[in-house]
């Protein structure tokens, strides 16, 4: 069985992320909603009729985005509907909050990056990111965020499905008095006991 080297996988992930973020403009749910209304109205249930589609189901919505033009969605955005559509508007105009985003960065049909959000519409904050760096279907890196800053990175550097490295970060001041997010502690499981 051939395994990708972590460096090659990370480079591929970075390239794929750059393409996806550029194509999806990394906007908030409100910005995306404006751009996606025509596609959603065209066919709310099909991702293959255009680069963007929106499917509504009760108090949830899923937006599918085809980044590479192969008529298969590569980015999925999951929303919670927070209220009714404004009077006289289509239901796709209902206010919604982004709760999760899944991305297939190497276009193999499997999700390689998953992001989780909290907050209110237009003010969503990233709270966690999960990466499959070697594209084997398992999470190899998890980043935890608080107020927009990473606080902990958990890594599976052995690519065996078990976290073996923990990196803790904290906001501090540098010599010039500027706020920086610094690595303050690093732990490594050297004997495979999970701690």
Coordinates of N, CA, C and O in Angstrom, one line a residue:
X1 N 0.8 -1.2 0.0 CA 0.0 0.0 0.0 C 0.9 1.2 0.0 O 1.8 1.4 0.8
X2 N 0.7 2.1 -0.9 CA 1.4 3.4 -1.0 C 0.9 4.4 -0.1 O -0.3 4.6 0.0
X3 N 1.8 5.1 0.6 CA 1.3 6.2 1.5 C 2.0 7.4 1.0 O 3.1 7.5 0.6
X4 N 1.2 8.5 1.1 CA 1.7 9.8 0.7 C 2.6 10.3 1.9 O 2.3 10.1 3.0
X5 N 3.7 11.0 1.5 CA 4.5 11.6 2.6 C 3.7 12.8 3.2 O 3.0 13.4 2.5
X6 N 3.9 13.0 4.5 CA 3.2 14.1 5.1 C 3.4 15.5 4.4 O 2.5 16.3 4.2
X7 N 4.7 15.7 4.0 CA 5.0 17.0 3.3 C 4.2 17.1 2.0 O 3.6 18.1 1.7
X8 N 4.2 16.0 1.2 CA 3.5 16.1 -0.1 C 2.0 16.3 0.2 O 1.3 17.0 -0.5
X9 N 1.4 15.6 1.2 CA 0.0 15.7 1.5 C -0.3 17.1 2.0 O -1.3 17.7 1.6
X10 N 0.6 17.7 2.8 CA 0.3 19.0 3.3 C 0.4 20.0 2.2 O -0.4 20.9 2.1
X11 N 1.3 19.8 1.3 CA 1.4 20.7 0.1 C 0.1 20.6 -0.7 O -0.4 21.6 -1.2
X12 N -0.3 19.4 -1.0 CA -1.5 19.2 -1.8 C -2.7 19.8 -1.1 O -3.6 20.4 -1.7
X13 N -2.8 19.6 0.2 CA -3.9 20.2 1.0 C -3.9 21.7 0.9 O -4.9 22.3 0.7
X14 N -2.7 22.3 1.1 CA -2.6 23.7 1.0 C -3.0 24.3 -0.4 O -3.7 25.3 -0.5
X15 N -2.6 23.6 -1.4 CA -3.0 24.0 -2.8 C -4.5 23.9 -3.0 O -5.1 24.8 -3.5
X16 N -5.0 22.7 -2.6 CA -6.5 22.5 -2.7 C -7.2 23.5 -1.9 O -8.2 24.1 -2.4
X17 N -6.8 23.8 -0.7 CA -7.5 24.9 0.1 C -7.4 26.2 -0.5 O -8.4 26.9 -0.5
X18 N -6.3 26.6 -1.1 CA -6.2 27.9 -1.8 C -7.2 27.9 -2.9 O -7.8 29.0 -3.1
X19 N -7.3 26.9 -3.7 CA -8.2 26.9 -4.8 C -9.7 27.0 -4.3 O -10.5 27.8 -4.8
X20 N -10.0 26.2 -3.3 CA -11.4 26.2 -2.8 C -11.7 27.6 -2.1 O -12.7 28.2 -2.4
X21 N -10.8 28.1 -1.3 CA -11.1 29.4 -0.7 C -11.2 30.5 -1.7 O -12.0 31.4 -1.5
X22 N -10.4 30.4 -2.7 CA -10.5 31.5 -3.8 C -11.8 31.3 -4.5 O -12.5 32.3 -4.7
X23 N -12.2 30.1 -4.8 CA -13.5 29.9 -5.6 C -14.7 30.2 -4.7 O -15.7 30.7 -5.3
X24 N -14.6 30.0 -3.4 CA -15.8 30.2 -2.6 C -15.8 31.5 -1.9 O -16.7 31.9 -1.2
X25 N -14.7 32.3 -2.1 CA -14.5 33.6 -1.6 C -14.6 33.7 0.0 O -14.6 34.7 0.5
X26 N -14.6 32.5 0.6 CA -14.5 32.5 2.1 C -15.5 33.4 2.8 O -15.2 33.9 3.8
X27 N -16.6 33.8 2.1 CA -17.5 34.8 2.7 C -18.4 34.2 3.8 O -18.5 33.0 4.0
X28 N -19.0 35.1 4.5 CA -20.0 34.8 5.5 C -21.3 34.2 4.8 O -21.4 34.4 3.6
X29 N -22.2 33.7 5.5 CA -23.4 33.1 5.0 C -24.2 34.2 4.3 O -24.8 33.9 3.3
X30 N -24.2 35.4 4.8 CA -25.0 36.5 4.1 C -24.4 36.8 2.8 O -25.1 37.0 1.8
X31 N -23.1 36.9 2.6 CA -22.4 37.2 1.4 C -22.7 36.1 0.4 O -23.1 36.4 -0.8
X32 N -22.6 34.9 0.8 CA -22.8 33.8 -0.1 C -24.3 33.7 -0.5 O -24.6 33.4 -1.6
X33 N -25.2 34.0 0.4 CA -26.6 33.9 0.1 C -27.0 34.8 -1.1 O -27.7 34.4 -1.9
X34 N -26.4 36.0 -1.1 CA -26.7 36.9 -2.2 C -26.2 36.4 -3.5 O -26.9 36.5 -4.5
X35 N -25.0 35.8 -3.6 CA -24.5 35.2 -4.8 C -25.2 34.0 -5.3 O -25.2 33.6 -6.4
X36 N -25.8 33.2 -4.3 CA -26.3 31.9 -4.6 C -27.8 31.9 -4.9 O -28.3 30.8 -5.3
X37 N -28.5 33.0 -4.8 CA -30.0 32.9 -4.9 C -30.4 32.5 -6.3 O -31.3 31.7 -6.4
X38 N -29.8 32.9 -7.4 CA -30.2 32.5 -8.7 C -30.0 31.0 -8.9 O -30.8 30.3 -9.5
X39 N -28.9 30.5 -8.4 CA -28.6 29.1 -8.6 C -29.6 28.3 -7.7 O -30.1 27.2 -8.1
X40 N -29.9 28.8 -6.5 CA -30.8 28.0 -5.7 C -32.2 28.0 -6.2 O -32.9 27.0 -6.2
X41 N -32.6 29.1 -6.8 CA -34.0 29.2 -7.4 C -34.1 28.3 -8.7 O -35.1 27.7 -9.0
X42 N -33.0 28.2 -9.4 CA -33.0 27.4 -10.6 C -33.3 25.9 -10.3 O -34.1 25.3 -10.9
X43 N -32.6 25.3 -9.2 CA -32.9 24.0 -8.8 C -32.3 23.8 -7.5 O -31.1 23.5 -7.3
X44 N -33.1 23.8 -6.4 CA -32.7 23.7 -5.1 C -32.1 22.4 -4.7 O -31.4 22.2 -3.7
X45 N -32.5 21.3 -5.4 CA -32.1 20.0 -5.0 C -30.9 19.4 -5.8 O -30.5 18.3 -5.4
X46 N -30.4 20.0 -6.8 CA -29.4 19.4 -7.6 C -28.1 20.2 -7.6 O -28.1 21.4 -7.9
X47 N -27.0 19.5 -7.3 CA -25.7 20.1 -7.3 C -25.1 20.1 -8.7 O -24.1 20.8 -9.0
X48 N -25.7 19.4 -9.7 CA -25.0 19.2 -10.9 C -25.5 20.2 -12.0 O -25.0 20.2 -13.1
X49 N -26.5 21.0 -11.7 CA -27.0 22.0 -12.7 C -26.2 23.3 -12.7 O -26.5 24.2 -13.5
X50 N -25.2 23.4 -11.9 CA -24.4 24.6 -11.9 C -23.4 24.5 -10.8 O -23.3 23.6 -10.1
X51 N -22.5 25.6 -10.7 CA -21.5 25.5 -9.7 C -22.0 25.6 -8.3 O -21.3 25.2 -7.3
X52 N -23.2 26.2 -8.0 CA -23.7 26.3 -6.7 C -25.1 26.0 -6.6 O -25.9 26.3 -7.5
X53 N -25.5 25.2 -5.6 CA -26.9 24.9 -5.4 C -27.2 25.0 -3.9 O -26.4 24.9 -3.1
X54 N -28.5 25.2 -3.6 CA -28.9 25.3 -2.2 C -30.2 24.4 -2.0 O -31.1 24.4 -2.8
X55 N -30.1 23.5 -1.0 CA -31.2 22.6 -0.7 C -31.7 23.0 0.7 O -30.9 23.0 1.7
X56 N -33.0 23.3 0.8 CA -33.6 23.6 2.1 C -34.4 22.4 2.6 O -35.1 21.7 1.8
X57 N -34.3 22.1 3.9 CA -35.0 21.0 4.5 C -35.4 21.4 6.0 O -34.6 21.3 6.9
X58 N -36.6 21.9 6.1 CA -37.1 22.4 7.4 C -36.2 23.5 7.9 O -36.2 24.6 7.3
X59 N -35.6 23.3 9.1 CA -34.8 24.4 9.7 C -33.3 24.2 9.3 O -32.4 24.8 10.0
X60 N -33.0 23.5 8.3 CA -31.6 23.3 7.8 C -31.5 23.6 6.3 O -32.5 23.5 5.6
X61 N -30.3 23.9 5.9 CA -30.0 24.1 4.5 C -28.6 23.6 4.2 O -27.7 23.7 5.1
X62 N -28.4 23.1 3.0 CA -27.1 22.7 2.5 C -26.8 23.4 1.2 O -27.6 23.3 0.3
X63 N -25.7 24.0 1.2 CA -25.2 24.6 -0.1 C -24.1 23.8 -0.6 O -23.2 23.4 0.1
X64 N -24.2 23.4 -1.9 CA -23.2 22.6 -2.6 C -22.5 23.4 -3.6 O -23.2 24.1 -4.4
X65 N -21.2 23.4 -3.6 CA -20.4 24.2 -4.6 C -19.4 23.3 -5.4 O -18.7 22.5 -4.8
X66 N -19.5 23.4 -6.7 CA -18.6 22.7 -7.6 C -17.4 23.6 -7.9 O -17.6 24.5 -8.7
X67 N -16.3 23.3 -7.3 CA -15.1 24.2 -7.5 C -14.4 24.0 -8.8 O -14.0 24.9 -9.5
X68 N -14.3 22.7 -9.2 CA -13.5 22.4 -10.4 C -14.2 22.2 -11.7 O -13.7 21.8 -12.7
X69 N -15.5 22.4 -11.7 CA -16.3 22.3 -12.9 C -16.6 20.9 -13.4 O -16.9 20.7 -14.6
X70 N -16.5 19.9 -12.5 CA -16.8 18.5 -13.0 C -18.2 18.0 -12.7 O -18.5 16.8 -12.8
X71 N -19.1 19.0 -12.3 CA -20.5 18.7 -12.0 C -20.6 17.8 -10.8 O -21.7 17.2 -10.6
X72 N -19.6 17.8 -9.9 CA -19.7 17.2 -8.6 C -19.4 18.2 -7.5 O -18.3 18.9 -7.6
X73 N -20.1 18.3 -6.5 CA -19.8 19.3 -5.4 C -18.5 18.9 -4.7 O -18.3 17.8 -4.4
X74 N -17.7 20.0 -4.4 CA -16.5 19.8 -3.7 C -16.5 20.5 -2.3 O -15.7 20.2 -1.5
X75 N -17.4 21.4 -2.1 CA -17.6 22.1 -0.9 C -19.1 22.0 -0.5 O -20.0 22.2 -1.3
X76 N -19.3 21.7 0.8 CA -20.6 21.6 1.3 C -20.7 22.6 2.5 O -19.8 22.5 3.4
X77 N -21.7 23.5 2.5 CA -21.9 24.4 3.7 C -23.2 24.0 4.3 O -24.2 24.0 3.6
X78 N -23.2 23.8 5.6 CA -24.4 23.4 6.3 C -24.8 24.6 7.2 O -24.0 25.1 8.0
X79 N -26.1 24.9 7.0 CA -26.7 26.1 7.7 C -27.8 25.7 8.6 O -28.5 24.7 8.3
X80 N -28.1 26.5 9.6 CA -29.3 26.4 10.5 C -30.2 27.6 10.1 O -29.7 28.7 10.1
X81 N -31.4 27.3 9.7 CA -32.3 28.4 9.4 C -32.8 29.0 10.7 O -33.2 28.3 11.6
X82 N -32.7 30.3 10.8 CA -33.0 31.0 12.1 C -34.3 31.8 12.1 O -34.6 32.3 13.1
X83 N -35.0 31.8 11.0 CA -36.3 32.5 10.9 C -36.9 32.4 9.6 O -36.3 31.8 8.6
X84 N -38.1 32.9 9.4 CA -38.8 32.8 8.1 C -38.2 33.8 7.1 O -37.5 34.8 7.5
X85 N -38.4 33.5 5.9 CA -38.0 34.5 4.8 C -38.7 35.8 5.0 O -39.9 35.8 5.4
X86 N -38.2 36.9 4.6 CA -38.9 38.2 4.7 C -40.1 38.1 3.8 O -40.1 37.4 2.8
X87 N -41.1 38.8 4.2 CA -42.4 38.8 3.4 C -42.2 39.2 1.9 O -41.5 40.1 1.6
X88 N -42.8 38.3 1.1 CA -42.6 38.5 -0.4 C -41.4 38.0 -0.9 O -41.1 38.1 -2.1
X89 N -40.5 37.3 -0.1 CA -39.3 36.8 -0.6 C -39.4 35.2 -0.7 O -40.2 34.6 -0.1
X90 N -38.5 34.6 -1.5 CA -38.4 33.2 -1.6 C -37.8 32.6 -0.3 O -37.1 33.3 0.4
X91 N -38.2 31.3 -0.1 CA -37.7 30.7 1.2 C -36.2 30.6 1.2 O -35.6 30.5 2.3
X92 N -35.5 30.7 0.1 CA -34.0 30.6 0.1 C -33.5 31.9 0.6 O -32.3 32.0 0.9
X93 N -34.3 32.9 0.8 CA -33.9 34.2 1.5 C -34.0 34.2 3.0 O -33.7 35.2 3.6
X94 N -34.4 33.1 3.6 CA -34.6 33.0 5.0 C -33.2 33.2 5.7 O -32.2 32.7 5.2
X95 N -33.2 33.9 6.8 CA -31.9 34.0 7.5 C -31.3 32.7 8.0 O -32.1 31.8 8.4
X96 N -30.0 32.6 7.8 CA -29.4 31.3 8.2 C -28.0 31.5 8.8 O -27.4 32.5 8.5
X97 N -27.5 30.5 9.6 CA -26.2 30.6 10.2 C -25.4 29.4 9.8 O -25.9 28.3 9.8
X98 N -24.2 29.7 9.4 CA -23.2 28.6 9.0 C -22.8 27.9 10.2 O -22.4 28.4 11.2
X99 N -23.0 26.5 10.2 CA -22.6 25.7 11.3 C -21.4 24.7 11.0 O -20.7 24.4 11.9
X100 N -21.3 24.4 9.7 CA -20.3 23.5 9.3 C -19.9 23.6 7.8 O -20.8 23.9 7.0
X101 N -18.7 23.4 7.5 CA -18.2 23.5 6.1 C -17.3 22.3 5.9 O -16.4 22.0 6.7
X102 N -17.6 21.5 4.8 CA -16.8 20.3 4.4 C -16.2 20.6 3.1 O -16.9 21.0 2.2
X103 N -14.9 20.2 2.9 CA -14.2 20.5 1.6 C -13.4 19.3 1.2 O -12.7 18.6 1.9
X104 N -13.6 19.0 -0.1 CA -12.8 17.9 -0.8 C -11.7 18.6 -1.6 O -11.9 19.1 -2.7
X105 N -10.5 18.7 -1.0 CA -9.5 19.5 -1.6 C -8.7 18.8 -2.7 O -8.1 19.4 -3.6
X106 N -8.8 17.5 -2.8 CA -8.1 16.8 -3.9 C -9.1 16.1 -4.9 O -8.7 15.4 -5.8
X107 N -10.4 16.5 -4.8 CA -11.4 16.2 -5.7 C -11.6 14.6 -5.9 O -11.9 14.2 -7.0
X108 N -11.5 13.9 -4.8 CA -11.7 12.4 -4.9 C -13.0 12.0 -4.4 O -13.3 10.8 -4.3
X109 N -13.9 12.9 -4.0 CA -15.2 12.6 -3.5 C -15.3 12.4 -2.0 O -16.3 12.2 -1.5
X110 N -14.1 12.5 -1.3 CA -14.1 12.3 0.2 C -13.7 13.7 0.8 O -12.8 14.4 0.3
X111 N -14.3 14.0 1.9 CA -14.0 15.2 2.6 C -12.7 15.2 3.3 O -12.3 14.3 4.0
X112 N -11.8 16.2 3.0 CA -10.5 16.3 3.6 C -10.4 17.4 4.7 O -9.5 17.3 5.5
X113 N -11.3 18.3 4.7 CA -11.2 19.4 5.7 C -12.7 19.6 6.1 O -13.6 19.7 5.3
X114 N -12.9 19.7 7.4 CA -14.2 20.0 8.0 C -14.0 21.1 9.0 O -13.1 21.0 9.8
X115 N -14.8 22.1 8.9 CA -14.8 23.3 9.8 C -16.1 23.4 10.5 O -17.2 23.2 9.9
X116 N -16.0 23.7 11.8 CA -17.2 23.9 12.6 C -17.3 25.4 13.1 O -16.3 25.9 13.5
X117 N -18.5 25.9 13.1 CA -18.7 27.3 13.4 C -19.7 27.5 14.5 O -20.6 26.6 14.7
X118 N -19.7 28.6 15.2 CA -20.7 29.0 16.2 C -21.0 30.5 16.0 O -20.2 31.2 15.3
X119 N -22.0 31.0 16.6 CA -22.3 32.4 16.5 C -23.6 32.7 15.7 O -24.4 31.8 15.5
X120 N -23.8 33.9 15.4 CA -25.1 34.3 14.7 C -24.8 34.7 13.3 O -23.7 34.8 12.9
X121 N -25.9 34.8 12.5 CA -25.8 35.0 11.1 C -24.9 36.2 10.8 O -25.1 37.3 11.3
X122 N -23.9 36.0 9.9 CA -23.0 37.1 9.5 C -21.9 37.3 10.5 O -20.9 38.1 10.2
X123 N -21.9 36.7 11.7 CA -20.9 36.8 12.7 C -20.4 35.5 13.2 O -19.9 35.3 14.3
X124 N -20.4 34.5 12.3 CA -20.0 33.2 12.6 C -18.5 33.1 13.0 O -17.7 33.9 12.3
X125 N -18.2 32.3 14.0 CA -16.7 32.2 14.3 C -16.3 30.7 14.2 O -17.0 29.8 14.6
X126 N -15.2 30.5 13.6 CA -14.6 29.2 13.5 C -14.2 28.7 14.9 O -13.5 29.4 15.6
X127 N -14.6 27.5 15.2 CA -14.3 26.9 16.5 C -13.4 25.7 16.4 O -12.7 25.3 17.3
X128 N -13.5 25.0 15.3 CA -12.6 23.8 15.1 C -12.5 23.5 13.6 O -13.4 23.6 12.8
X129 N -11.3 23.0 13.3 CA -11.0 22.5 11.9 C -10.4 21.1 12.0 O -9.5 20.9 12.9
X130 N -10.8 20.2 11.1 CA -10.2 18.9 11.1 C -9.7 18.6 9.7 O -10.3 18.9 8.7
X131 N -8.5 18.1 9.6 CA -7.8 17.9 8.4 C -7.4 16.4 8.2 O -6.9 15.8 9.2
X132 N -7.6 15.9 7.0 CA -7.1 14.5 6.7 C -5.9 14.8 5.7 O -6.1 15.0 4.5
X133 N -4.7 14.9 6.3 CA -3.6 15.3 5.6 C -3.0 14.3 4.6 O -2.4 14.6 3.6
X134 N -3.3 13.0 4.8 CA -2.8 12.0 3.9 C -3.9 11.3 3.1 O -3.7 10.3 2.4
X135 N -5.1 11.9 3.1 CA -6.2 11.5 2.3 C -6.6 10.0 2.5 O -7.0 9.4 1.5
X136 N -6.5 9.5 3.7 CA -6.9 8.1 4.0 C -8.3 8.0 4.7 O -8.7 6.9 5.1
X137 N -9.0 9.2 4.8 CA -10.3 9.1 5.4 C -10.3 9.3 6.9 O -11.4 9.3 7.6
X138 N -9.1 9.5 7.6 CA -9.0 9.7 9.0 C -8.5 11.1 9.3 O -7.6 11.6 8.5
X139 N -8.9 11.7 10.4 CA -8.5 13.0 10.8 C -7.1 12.9 11.3 O -6.8 12.1 12.2
X140 N -6.1 13.7 10.8 CA -4.7 13.7 11.2 C -4.4 15.0 12.0 O -3.4 15.0 12.7
X141 N -5.2 16.0 11.8 CA -4.9 17.3 12.5 C -6.2 17.9 12.9 O -7.1 18.0 12.1
X142 N -6.3 18.4 14.2 CA -7.5 19.1 14.6 C -7.0 20.4 15.3 O -6.1 20.4 16.1
X143 N -7.6 21.5 14.8 CA -7.2 22.8 15.3 C -8.4 23.4 16.1 O -9.5 23.4 15.6
X144 N -8.2 23.8 17.3 CA -9.3 24.4 18.2 C -9.1 25.9 18.3 O -7.9 26.3 18.4
X145 N -10.2 26.6 18.1 CA -10.1 28.1 18.1 C -10.9 28.7 19.2 O -12.0 28.1 19.6
X146 N -10.5 29.9 19.7 CA -11.3 30.7 20.6 C -11.1 32.1 20.2 O -10.0 32.6 20.1
X147 N -12.2 32.8 19.9 CA -12.2 34.2 19.5 C -11.3 34.4 18.3 O -10.6 35.4 18.2
X148 N -11.3 33.5 17.4 CA -10.5 33.6 16.1 C -9.1 33.2 16.2 O -8.3 33.4 15.2
X149 N -8.6 32.8 17.4 CA -7.2 32.4 17.5 C -7.1 30.9 17.9 O -7.9 30.4 18.7
X150 N -6.1 30.2 17.3 CA -5.9 28.8 17.6 C -5.4 28.7 19.1 O -4.6 29.5 19.5
X151 N -6.0 27.7 19.8 CA -5.6 27.5 21.2 C -4.9 26.1 21.3 O -4.1 26.0 22.3
X152 N -5.3 25.2 20.5 CA -4.7 23.9 20.6 C -4.7 23.2 19.2 O -5.7 23.3 18.4
X153 N -3.6 22.6 18.9 CA -3.5 21.8 17.7 C -3.2 20.3 18.1 O -2.2 20.1 18.8
X154 N -4.0 19.4 17.7 CA -3.8 18.0 18.0 C -3.4 17.3 16.7 O -4.0 17.5 15.6
X155 N -2.3 16.5 16.7 CA -1.7 15.9 15.5 C -1.6 14.4 15.7 O -1.3 13.9 16.7
X156 N -1.8 13.7 14.6 CA -1.5 12.3 14.5 C -0.4 12.2 13.5 O -0.6 12.0 12.3
X157 N 0.8 12.4 14.0 CA 2.0 12.4 13.1 C 2.4 11.0 12.7 O 3.2 10.8 11.7
X158 N 1.9 10.0 13.3 CA 2.2 8.6 12.9 C 1.2 8.1 11.9 O 1.3 7.0 11.4
X159 N 0.1 8.9 11.6 CA -0.9 8.6 10.7 C -1.5 7.2 10.9 O -1.8 6.4 10.0
X160 N -1.7 6.9 12.2 CA -2.3 5.6 12.6 C -3.7 5.7 13.3 O -4.2 4.8 13.9
X161 N -4.3 6.9 13.2 CA -5.6 7.1 13.8 C -5.6 7.6 15.3 O -6.6 7.7 15.9
X162 N -4.4 7.8 15.8 CA -4.3 8.2 17.3 C -3.5 9.5 17.4 O -2.4 9.6 16.8
X163 N -4.0 10.4 18.1 CA -3.3 11.7 18.4 C -2.1 11.4 19.2 O -2.1 10.7 20.2
X164 N -0.9 12.0 18.7 CA 0.3 11.7 19.4 C 1.1 13.0 19.8 O 2.1 13.0 20.4
X165 N 0.6 14.2 19.3 CA 1.2 15.4 19.5 C 0.2 16.5 19.8 O -0.8 16.6 19.1
X166 N 0.4 17.3 20.9 CA -0.4 18.4 21.3 C 0.4 19.7 21.4 O 1.4 19.7 22.0
X167 N -0.1 20.7 20.7 CA 0.5 22.0 20.8 C -0.5 23.0 21.3 O -1.5 23.3 20.7
X168 N -0.1 23.7 22.4 CA -1.0 24.7 23.1 C -0.5 26.1 22.8 O 0.7 26.4 22.8
X169 N -1.4 27.0 22.5 CA -1.1 28.4 22.1 C -1.9 29.3 23.0 O -2.9 29.0 23.6
X170 N -1.2 30.5 23.2 CA -1.9 31.5 24.1 C -1.5 32.9 23.5 O -0.4 33.1 23.0
X171 N -2.5 33.8 23.6 CA -2.2 35.2 23.2 C -1.3 35.8 24.2 O -1.6 35.8 25.4
X172 N -0.2 36.4 23.8 CA 0.7 37.1 24.6 C 1.2 38.4 23.9 O 0.8 38.6 22.7
X173 N 2.0 39.2 24.5 CA 2.6 40.4 23.9 C 4.0 40.1 23.6 O 4.8 39.5 24.3
X174 N 4.4 40.6 22.4 CA 5.8 40.5 22.0 C 6.6 41.7 22.5 O 6.0 42.6 23.3
X175 N 7.9 41.8 22.2 CA 8.7 42.9 22.7 C 8.2 44.3 22.3 O 8.5 45.3 23.0
X176 N 7.5 44.4 21.2 CA 7.0 45.7 20.8 C 5.6 46.0 21.3 O 5.0 47.0 21.0
X177 N 5.1 45.1 22.2 CA 3.8 45.3 22.8 C 2.6 44.8 21.9 O 1.5 45.0 22.3
X178 N 2.9 44.2 20.8 CA 1.8 43.7 19.9 C 1.4 42.3 20.4 O 2.2 41.5 20.9
X179 N 0.1 42.1 20.2 CA -0.5 40.8 20.6 C -0.1 39.7 19.6 O -0.3 39.9 18.4
X180 N 0.4 38.6 20.0 CA 0.8 37.5 19.2 C 0.3 36.2 19.8 O 0.1 36.1 21.0
X181 N 0.0 35.2 18.9 CA -0.4 33.9 19.4 C 0.8 33.0 19.4 O 1.3 32.6 18.4
X182 N 1.3 32.7 20.6 CA 2.5 31.9 20.7 C 2.3 30.5 21.2 O 1.4 30.2 22.0
X183 N 3.1 29.6 20.7 CA 3.2 28.2 21.2 C 3.8 28.3 22.6 O 4.9 28.8 22.8
X184 N 3.0 27.8 23.6 CA 3.4 27.9 25.0 C 3.8 26.5 25.5 O 4.5 26.4 26.5
X185 N 3.3 25.4 24.9 CA 3.5 24.1 25.4 C 3.4 23.1 24.3 O 2.5 23.2 23.5
X186 N 4.3 22.1 24.3 CA 4.2 21.0 23.3 C 4.3 19.7 24.0 O 5.3 19.5 24.8
X187 N 3.4 18.8 23.8 CA 3.4 17.5 24.4 C 3.5 16.4 23.3 O 2.9 16.6 22.2
X188 N 4.2 15.3 23.5 CA 4.3 14.2 22.5 C 4.2 12.9 23.2 O 4.7 12.7 24.3
X189 N 3.3 12.1 22.7 CA 3.1 10.7 23.2 C 4.2 9.8 22.6 O 4.2 9.5 21.4
X190 N 5.3 9.5 23.3 CA 6.4 8.8 22.8 C 6.3 7.3 22.9 O 7.0 6.5 22.3
X191 N 5.3 6.8 23.8 CA 5.2 5.4 24.0 C 3.9 4.8 23.5 O 3.6 3.6 23.7
X192 N 3.0 5.6 22.9 CA 1.8 5.1 22.3 C 0.7 4.9 23.3 O -0.3 4.1 22.9
X193 N 0.8 5.4 24.5 CA -0.3 5.2 25.5 C -1.4 6.2 25.4 O -2.4 6.2 26.2
X194 N -1.4 7.1 24.5 CA -2.4 8.1 24.3 C -2.3 9.3 25.2 O -3.2 10.2 25.3
X195 N -1.3 9.4 26.0 CA -1.1 10.6 26.9 C 0.3 11.1 26.8 O 1.2 10.5 26.3

